[in-house]
mmCIF file of C-alpha atoms in Angstrom:
data_model
loop_
_atom_site.group_PDB
_atom_site.id
_atom_site.type_symbol
_atom_site.label_atom_id
_atom_site.label_comp_id
_atom_site.label_asym_id
_atom_site.label_seq_id
_atom_site.Cartn_x
_atom_site.Cartn_y
_atom_site.Cartn_z
ATOM 1 C CA UNK A 2 199.822 231.024 -16.634
ATOM 2 C CA UNK A 3 202.706 229.470 -18.467
ATOM 3 C CA UNK A 4 206.078 229.556 -16.546
ATOM 4 C CA UNK A 5 207.590 231.746 -19.365
ATOM 5 C CA UNK A 6 204.833 234.334 -19.075
ATOM 6 C CA UNK A 7 205.332 234.391 -15.389
ATOM 7 C CA UNK A 8 209.191 234.746 -15.736
ATOM 8 C CA UNK A 9 208.710 237.588 -18.267
ATOM 9 C CA UNK A 10 206.343 239.494 -16.043
ATOM 10 C CA UNK A 11 208.611 239.086 -12.918
ATOM 11 C CA UNK A 12 211.611 240.351 -14.866
ATOM 12 C CA UNK A 13 209.624 243.332 -16.089
ATOM 13 C CA UNK A 14 208.771 244.175 -12.569
ATOM 14 C CA UNK A 15 212.387 243.611 -11.279
ATOM 15 C CA UNK A 16 213.535 245.955 -13.964
ATOM 16 C CA UNK A 17 210.725 248.602 -12.984
ATOM 17 C CA UNK A 18 211.688 248.338 -9.228
ATOM 18 C CA UNK A 19 215.529 248.059 -9.747
ATOM 19 C CA UNK A 20 215.786 245.131 -7.360
ATOM 20 C CA UNK A 21 215.948 241.462 -7.685
ATOM 21 C CA UNK A 22 212.850 239.627 -6.429
ATOM 22 C CA UNK A 23 213.598 236.084 -7.144
ATOM 23 C CA UNK A 24 216.927 234.235 -6.839
ATOM 24 C CA UNK A 25 217.096 231.881 -9.798
ATOM 25 C CA UNK A 26 219.598 228.786 -10.227
ATOM 26 C CA UNK A 27 219.427 225.883 -12.521
ATOM 27 C CA UNK A 28 217.679 223.812 -9.672
ATOM 28 C CA UNK A 29 215.451 226.159 -7.805
ATOM 29 C CA UNK A 30 213.891 229.665 -7.626
ATOM 30 C CA UNK A 31 213.903 231.316 -4.245
ATOM 31 C CA UNK A 32 212.377 234.560 -3.018
ATOM 32 C CA UNK A 33 215.014 237.391 -2.107
ATOM 33 C CA UNK A 34 214.580 239.306 1.026
ATOM 34 C CA UNK A 35 213.360 242.331 -1.225
ATOM 35 C CA UNK A 36 210.974 239.947 -2.843
ATOM 36 C CA UNK A 37 209.402 238.988 0.371
ATOM 37 C CA UNK A 38 209.033 242.501 1.591
ATOM 38 C CA UNK A 39 207.493 243.556 -1.713
ATOM 39 C CA UNK A 40 205.200 240.594 -1.749
ATOM 40 C CA UNK A 41 204.192 241.454 1.824
ATOM 41 C CA UNK A 42 203.344 245.083 1.232
ATOM 42 C CA UNK A 43 201.790 244.287 -2.114
ATOM 43 C CA UNK A 44 199.520 241.748 -0.647
ATOM 44 C CA UNK A 45 198.325 244.314 1.893
ATOM 45 C CA UNK A 46 197.649 246.812 -0.858
ATOM 46 C CA UNK A 47 195.596 244.252 -2.925
ATOM 47 C CA UNK A 48 193.440 243.353 0.182
ATOM 48 C CA UNK A 49 192.755 247.023 0.762
ATOM 49 C CA UNK A 50 191.679 247.240 -2.965
ATOM 50 C CA UNK A 51 189.568 244.125 -2.499
ATOM 51 C CA UNK A 52 188.127 245.657 0.660
ATOM 52 C CA UNK A 53 187.300 248.938 -1.297
ATOM 53 C CA UNK A 54 185.698 247.153 -3.924
ATOM 54 C CA UNK A 55 183.532 245.147 -1.489
ATOM 55 C CA UNK A 56 182.409 248.488 0.323
ATOM 56 C CA UNK A 57 180.914 249.846 -3.012
ATOM 57 C CA UNK A 58 179.262 246.618 -3.604
ATOM 58 C CA UNK A 59 177.780 246.831 -0.001
ATOM 59 C CA UNK A 60 176.671 250.224 -0.799
ATOM 60 C CA UNK A 61 174.468 249.077 -3.759
ATOM 61 C CA UNK A 62 172.920 246.447 -1.295
ATOM 62 C CA UNK A 63 172.896 248.825 1.706
ATOM 63 C CA UNK A 64 172.723 252.443 0.895
ATOM 64 C CA UNK A 65 174.628 254.833 3.280
ATOM 65 C CA UNK A 66 175.723 258.326 3.337
ATOM 66 C CA UNK A 67 174.414 262.089 3.482
ATOM 67 C CA UNK A 68 171.451 262.897 1.269
ATOM 68 C CA UNK A 69 170.157 266.233 0.728
ATOM 69 C CA UNK A 70 166.479 266.435 -0.489
ATOM 70 C CA UNK A 71 164.743 269.785 -1.238
ATOM 71 C CA UNK A 72 160.820 269.539 -1.629
ATOM 72 C CA UNK A 73 157.553 271.549 -1.539
ATOM 73 C CA UNK A 74 156.170 272.300 2.053
ATOM 74 C CA UNK A 75 152.805 270.350 1.552
ATOM 75 C CA UNK A 76 154.401 267.139 0.176
ATOM 76 C CA UNK A 77 157.074 267.340 3.071
ATOM 77 C CA UNK A 78 154.467 267.582 5.744
ATOM 78 C CA UNK A 79 151.805 265.400 4.507
ATOM 79 C CA UNK A 80 153.572 262.739 2.407
ATOM 80 C CA UNK A 81 157.354 262.533 2.906
ATOM 81 C CA UNK A 82 158.001 263.253 6.680
ATOM 82 C CA UNK A 83 155.358 260.845 7.818
ATOM 83 C CA UNK A 84 156.986 258.116 5.633
ATOM 84 C CA UNK A 85 160.522 258.835 6.944
ATOM 85 C CA UNK A 86 160.370 256.670 10.077
ATOM 86 C CA UNK A 87 159.886 253.484 7.869
ATOM 87 C CA UNK A 88 162.620 254.777 5.395
ATOM 88 C CA UNK A 89 165.133 255.320 7.982
ATOM 89 C CA UNK A 90 164.470 252.100 9.788
ATOM 90 C CA UNK A 91 165.055 250.230 6.415
ATOM 91 C CA UNK A 92 168.110 252.427 5.602
ATOM 92 C CA UNK A 93 169.704 253.243 9.107
ATOM 93 C CA UNK A 94 173.073 254.409 7.403
ATOM 94 C CA UNK A 95 171.571 257.200 5.597
ATOM 95 C CA UNK A 96 171.420 260.765 7.086
ATOM 96 C CA UNK A 97 168.951 263.037 5.602
ATOM 97 C CA UNK A 98 168.857 266.950 5.455
ATOM 98 C CA UNK A 99 165.380 268.227 4.189
ATOM 99 C CA UNK A 100 165.092 271.512 2.516
ATOM 100 C CA UNK A 101 161.496 272.419 2.637
ATOM 101 C CA UNK A 102 159.999 275.408 0.544
ATOM 102 C CA UNK A 103 158.224 276.028 -2.737
ATOM 103 C CA UNK A 104 160.973 277.997 -4.157
ATOM 104 C CA UNK A 105 163.003 276.756 -7.097
ATOM 105 C CA UNK A 106 166.540 275.629 -6.096
ATOM 106 C CA UNK A 107 169.752 275.390 -8.071
ATOM 107 C CA UNK A 108 170.831 271.677 -7.404
ATOM 108 C CA UNK A 109 174.527 272.595 -7.980
ATOM 109 C CA UNK A 110 174.717 275.866 -6.289
ATOM 110 C CA UNK A 111 172.574 274.893 -3.183
ATOM 111 C CA UNK A 112 174.328 271.603 -2.912
ATOM 112 C CA UNK A 113 171.177 269.470 -3.273
ATOM 113 C CA UNK A 114 171.036 266.008 -4.278
ATOM 114 C CA UNK A 115 167.424 265.353 -5.132
ATOM 115 C CA UNK A 116 164.435 267.827 -5.675
ATOM 116 C CA UNK A 117 160.874 266.651 -5.593
ATOM 117 C CA UNK A 118 158.548 269.047 -7.398
ATOM 118 C CA UNK A 119 155.357 269.036 -9.439
ATOM 119 C CA UNK A 120 154.724 270.302 -12.988
ATOM 120 C CA UNK A 121 156.852 270.429 -16.087
ATOM 121 C CA UNK A 122 160.694 270.136 -15.843
ATOM 122 C CA UNK A 123 162.161 273.738 -16.538
ATOM 123 C CA UNK A 124 165.784 272.537 -16.698
ATOM 124 C CA UNK A 125 166.220 269.917 -19.369
ATOM 125 C CA UNK A 126 169.883 269.263 -18.142
ATOM 126 C CA UNK A 127 168.634 267.455 -15.120
ATOM 127 C CA UNK A 128 167.847 263.777 -14.794
ATOM 128 C CA UNK A 129 164.034 263.368 -13.978
ATOM 129 C CA UNK A 130 161.781 260.629 -13.321
ATOM 130 C CA UNK A 131 158.046 260.633 -12.684
ATOM 131 C CA UNK A 132 157.289 259.391 -9.278
ATOM 132 C CA UNK A 133 153.514 259.727 -9.032
ATOM 133 C CA UNK A 134 150.471 261.688 -9.851
ATOM 134 C CA UNK A 135 148.674 264.080 -7.613
ATOM 135 C CA UNK A 136 145.137 265.346 -8.054
ATOM 136 C CA UNK A 137 143.976 268.939 -7.620
ATOM 137 C CA UNK A 138 140.827 270.079 -5.923
ATOM 138 C CA UNK A 139 139.089 273.503 -5.966
ATOM 139 C CA UNK A 140 137.270 274.094 -2.674
ATOM 140 C CA UNK A 141 135.983 276.417 -0.219
ATOM 141 C CA UNK A 142 134.539 276.374 3.434
ATOM 142 C CA UNK A 143 130.829 275.811 4.046
ATOM 143 C CA UNK A 144 130.368 279.116 5.470
ATOM 144 C CA UNK A 145 132.002 280.739 2.380
ATOM 145 C CA UNK A 146 129.628 279.020 0.079
ATOM 146 C CA UNK A 147 126.692 279.942 2.270
ATOM 147 C CA UNK A 148 127.610 283.335 2.154
ATOM 148 C CA UNK A 149 128.653 283.683 -1.502
ATOM 149 C CA UNK A 150 126.903 280.661 -3.162
ATOM 150 C CA UNK A 151 128.351 277.749 -4.878
ATOM 151 C CA UNK A 152 129.647 278.323 -8.364
ATOM 152 C CA UNK A 153 127.703 276.555 -11.019
ATOM 153 C CA UNK A 154 130.445 276.792 -13.710
ATOM 154 C CA UNK A 155 134.174 277.703 -13.660
ATOM 155 C CA UNK A 156 133.562 281.290 -15.257
ATOM 156 C CA UNK A 157 131.554 282.105 -11.819
ATOM 157 C CA UNK A 158 134.842 282.108 -10.131
ATOM 158 C CA UNK A 159 135.944 285.040 -12.165
ATOM 159 C CA UNK A 160 132.822 287.244 -11.563
ATOM 160 C CA UNK A 161 131.211 286.363 -8.330
ATOM 161 C CA UNK A 162 133.801 284.862 -6.085
ATOM 162 C CA UNK A 163 136.967 285.604 -4.064
ATOM 163 C CA UNK A 164 139.854 283.577 -4.766
ATOM 164 C CA UNK A 165 143.015 282.942 -2.809
ATOM 165 C CA UNK A 166 145.702 282.736 -5.341
ATOM 166 C CA UNK A 167 148.861 280.644 -5.296
ATOM 167 C CA UNK A 168 151.839 282.878 -6.213
ATOM 168 C CA UNK A 169 155.202 281.701 -7.692
ATOM 169 C CA UNK A 170 157.784 281.903 -4.816
ATOM 170 C CA UNK A 171 160.352 283.023 -7.469
ATOM 171 C CA UNK A 172 158.586 285.446 -9.646
ATOM 172 C CA UNK A 173 155.569 286.316 -7.530
ATOM 173 C CA UNK A 174 153.317 285.906 -10.389
ATOM 174 C CA UNK A 175 149.704 284.128 -10.019
ATOM 175 C CA UNK A 176 149.677 280.595 -11.002
ATOM 176 C CA UNK A 177 146.480 280.261 -13.005
ATOM 177 C CA UNK A 178 143.584 277.777 -11.921
ATOM 178 C CA UNK A 179 143.143 274.878 -14.267
ATOM 179 C CA UNK A 180 139.488 273.553 -14.389
ATOM 180 C CA UNK A 181 137.415 271.322 -16.499
ATOM 181 C CA UNK A 182 134.269 272.570 -18.204
ATOM 182 C CA UNK A 183 133.592 269.473 -20.295
ATOM 183 C CA UNK A 184 134.704 269.069 -22.897
ATOM 184 C CA UNK A 185 137.115 271.870 -22.618
ATOM 185 C CA UNK A 186 140.027 272.634 -20.174
ATOM 186 C CA UNK A 187 139.991 276.010 -18.818
ATOM 187 C CA UNK A 188 142.901 278.165 -17.475
ATOM 188 C CA UNK A 189 141.517 280.936 -15.206
ATOM 189 C CA UNK A 190 143.863 283.817 -14.211
ATOM 190 C CA UNK A 191 142.029 285.697 -11.665
ATOM 191 C CA UNK A 192 142.638 288.717 -9.332
ATOM 192 C CA UNK A 193 142.636 287.963 -5.729
ATOM 193 C CA UNK A 194 142.265 289.765 -2.341
ATOM 194 C CA UNK A 195 144.925 287.372 -0.864
ATOM 195 C CA UNK A 196 147.870 285.604 -2.582
ATOM 196 C CA UNK A 197 150.108 283.197 -1.100
ATOM 197 C CA UNK A 198 153.295 281.765 -2.135
ATOM 198 C CA UNK A 199 153.507 278.779 0.261
ATOM 199 C CA UNK A 200 151.371 275.753 -0.113
ATOM 200 C CA UNK A 201 150.641 275.106 3.580
ATOM 201 C CA UNK A 202 149.850 278.869 4.141
ATOM 202 C CA UNK A 203 147.798 278.795 0.936
ATOM 203 C CA UNK A 204 145.867 275.990 2.151
ATOM 204 C CA UNK A 205 145.285 277.633 5.692
ATOM 205 C CA UNK A 206 143.998 280.678 4.130
ATOM 206 C CA UNK A 207 141.282 278.573 2.219
ATOM 207 C CA UNK A 208 140.420 276.852 5.517
ATOM 208 C CA UNK A 209 140.019 280.265 7.232
ATOM 209 C CA UNK A 210 137.347 281.019 4.843
ATOM 210 C CA UNK A 211 139.283 283.730 2.860
ATOM 211 C CA UNK A 212 138.061 282.308 -0.490
ATOM 212 C CA UNK A 213 138.089 279.751 -3.018
ATOM 213 C CA UNK A 214 141.454 277.749 -3.345
ATOM 214 C CA UNK A 215 142.781 275.195 -5.717
ATOM 215 C CA UNK A 216 145.159 272.823 -3.892
ATOM 216 C CA UNK A 217 146.569 269.122 -3.679
ATOM 217 C CA UNK A 218 143.618 266.836 -3.059
ATOM 218 C CA UNK A 219 145.729 264.889 -0.691
ATOM 219 C CA UNK A 220 146.273 268.194 1.477
ATOM 220 C CA UNK A 221 142.508 268.956 1.374
ATOM 221 C CA UNK A 222 141.013 265.489 1.856
ATOM 222 C CA UNK A 223 141.154 265.311 5.640
ATOM 223 C CA UNK A 224 139.412 268.863 5.919
ATOM 224 C CA UNK A 225 136.988 267.674 3.161
ATOM 225 C CA UNK A 226 136.264 264.313 5.034
ATOM 226 C CA UNK A 227 135.525 266.587 8.423
ATOM 227 C CA UNK A 228 133.315 268.851 6.454
ATOM 228 C CA UNK A 229 135.560 271.695 7.019
ATOM 229 C CA UNK A 230 136.036 272.261 3.154
ATOM 230 C CA UNK A 231 133.801 271.449 0.222
ATOM 231 C CA UNK A 232 134.966 270.675 -3.225
ATOM 232 C CA UNK A 233 133.453 272.963 -5.813
ATOM 233 C CA UNK A 234 134.865 271.420 -9.125
ATOM 234 C CA UNK A 235 135.899 268.153 -10.457
ATOM 235 C CA UNK A 236 139.595 267.051 -9.706
ATOM 236 C CA UNK A 237 142.125 266.711 -12.389
ATOM 237 C CA UNK A 238 145.459 265.039 -12.156
ATOM 238 C CA UNK A 239 148.873 266.827 -12.504
ATOM 239 C CA UNK A 240 152.165 265.006 -12.909
ATOM 240 C CA UNK A 241 154.744 265.042 -10.197
ATOM 241 C CA UNK A 242 158.320 264.663 -10.967
ATOM 242 C CA UNK A 243 161.602 264.485 -9.015
ATOM 243 C CA UNK A 244 164.651 266.157 -10.184
ATOM 244 C CA UNK A 245 167.905 264.298 -9.228
ATOM 245 C CA UNK A 246 171.670 265.133 -9.461
ATOM 246 C CA UNK A 247 173.899 262.128 -9.568
ATOM 247 C CA UNK A 248 176.380 262.182 -6.577
ATOM 248 C CA UNK A 249 178.447 259.578 -4.772
ATOM 249 C CA UNK A 250 175.954 259.205 -1.946
#
């Protein structure tokens, strides 16, 4: 910077502080005791600011902090929790709290940073990203199908079968089954003997032979592979979204 600019800036600072920082003569400029003290303390503050800036840059490269995540029970038990050891090994400075339920949550009121849910986004004020697609399967136990017969078309489920319906944990209403009767997509809203509002318990009810269930294929696949459940319809994909509230974490 030009000397004149530096001189003007120093004079402005001296006027602001009400002290003389530099001793000026025609032959030299020397730092006053006040100037030396101000420099020492100012340099320390500047260093602290640089350290703060560097720490935030480090956060972008190595995330750390407390993260609160809410997600459905079947996604938690079958997908996220098994993946956590690798995630936490990669990000050892993150501390995570999991809220596991199928109920709707208020991100602000419940102090939640990230929500993972399937289906359409109800709150358009949230920031959402699609993180994957999950397929549904409609299935029952071999013993149930031997006793009741296998449905030949979707409408048979309404007339000849018992269904374990999944209930909304917020409203208690039945979430209808969605099936494909080529080329049409059908939505069946059926009465049930047993209704369940939590995905793992809903799956357990189907596994117990209480009736036909519609559930995530990733949840049913191990039981299907073991022959404990038999699919009775084509699988169709549904969108899975994550709802995120921006935080400082």
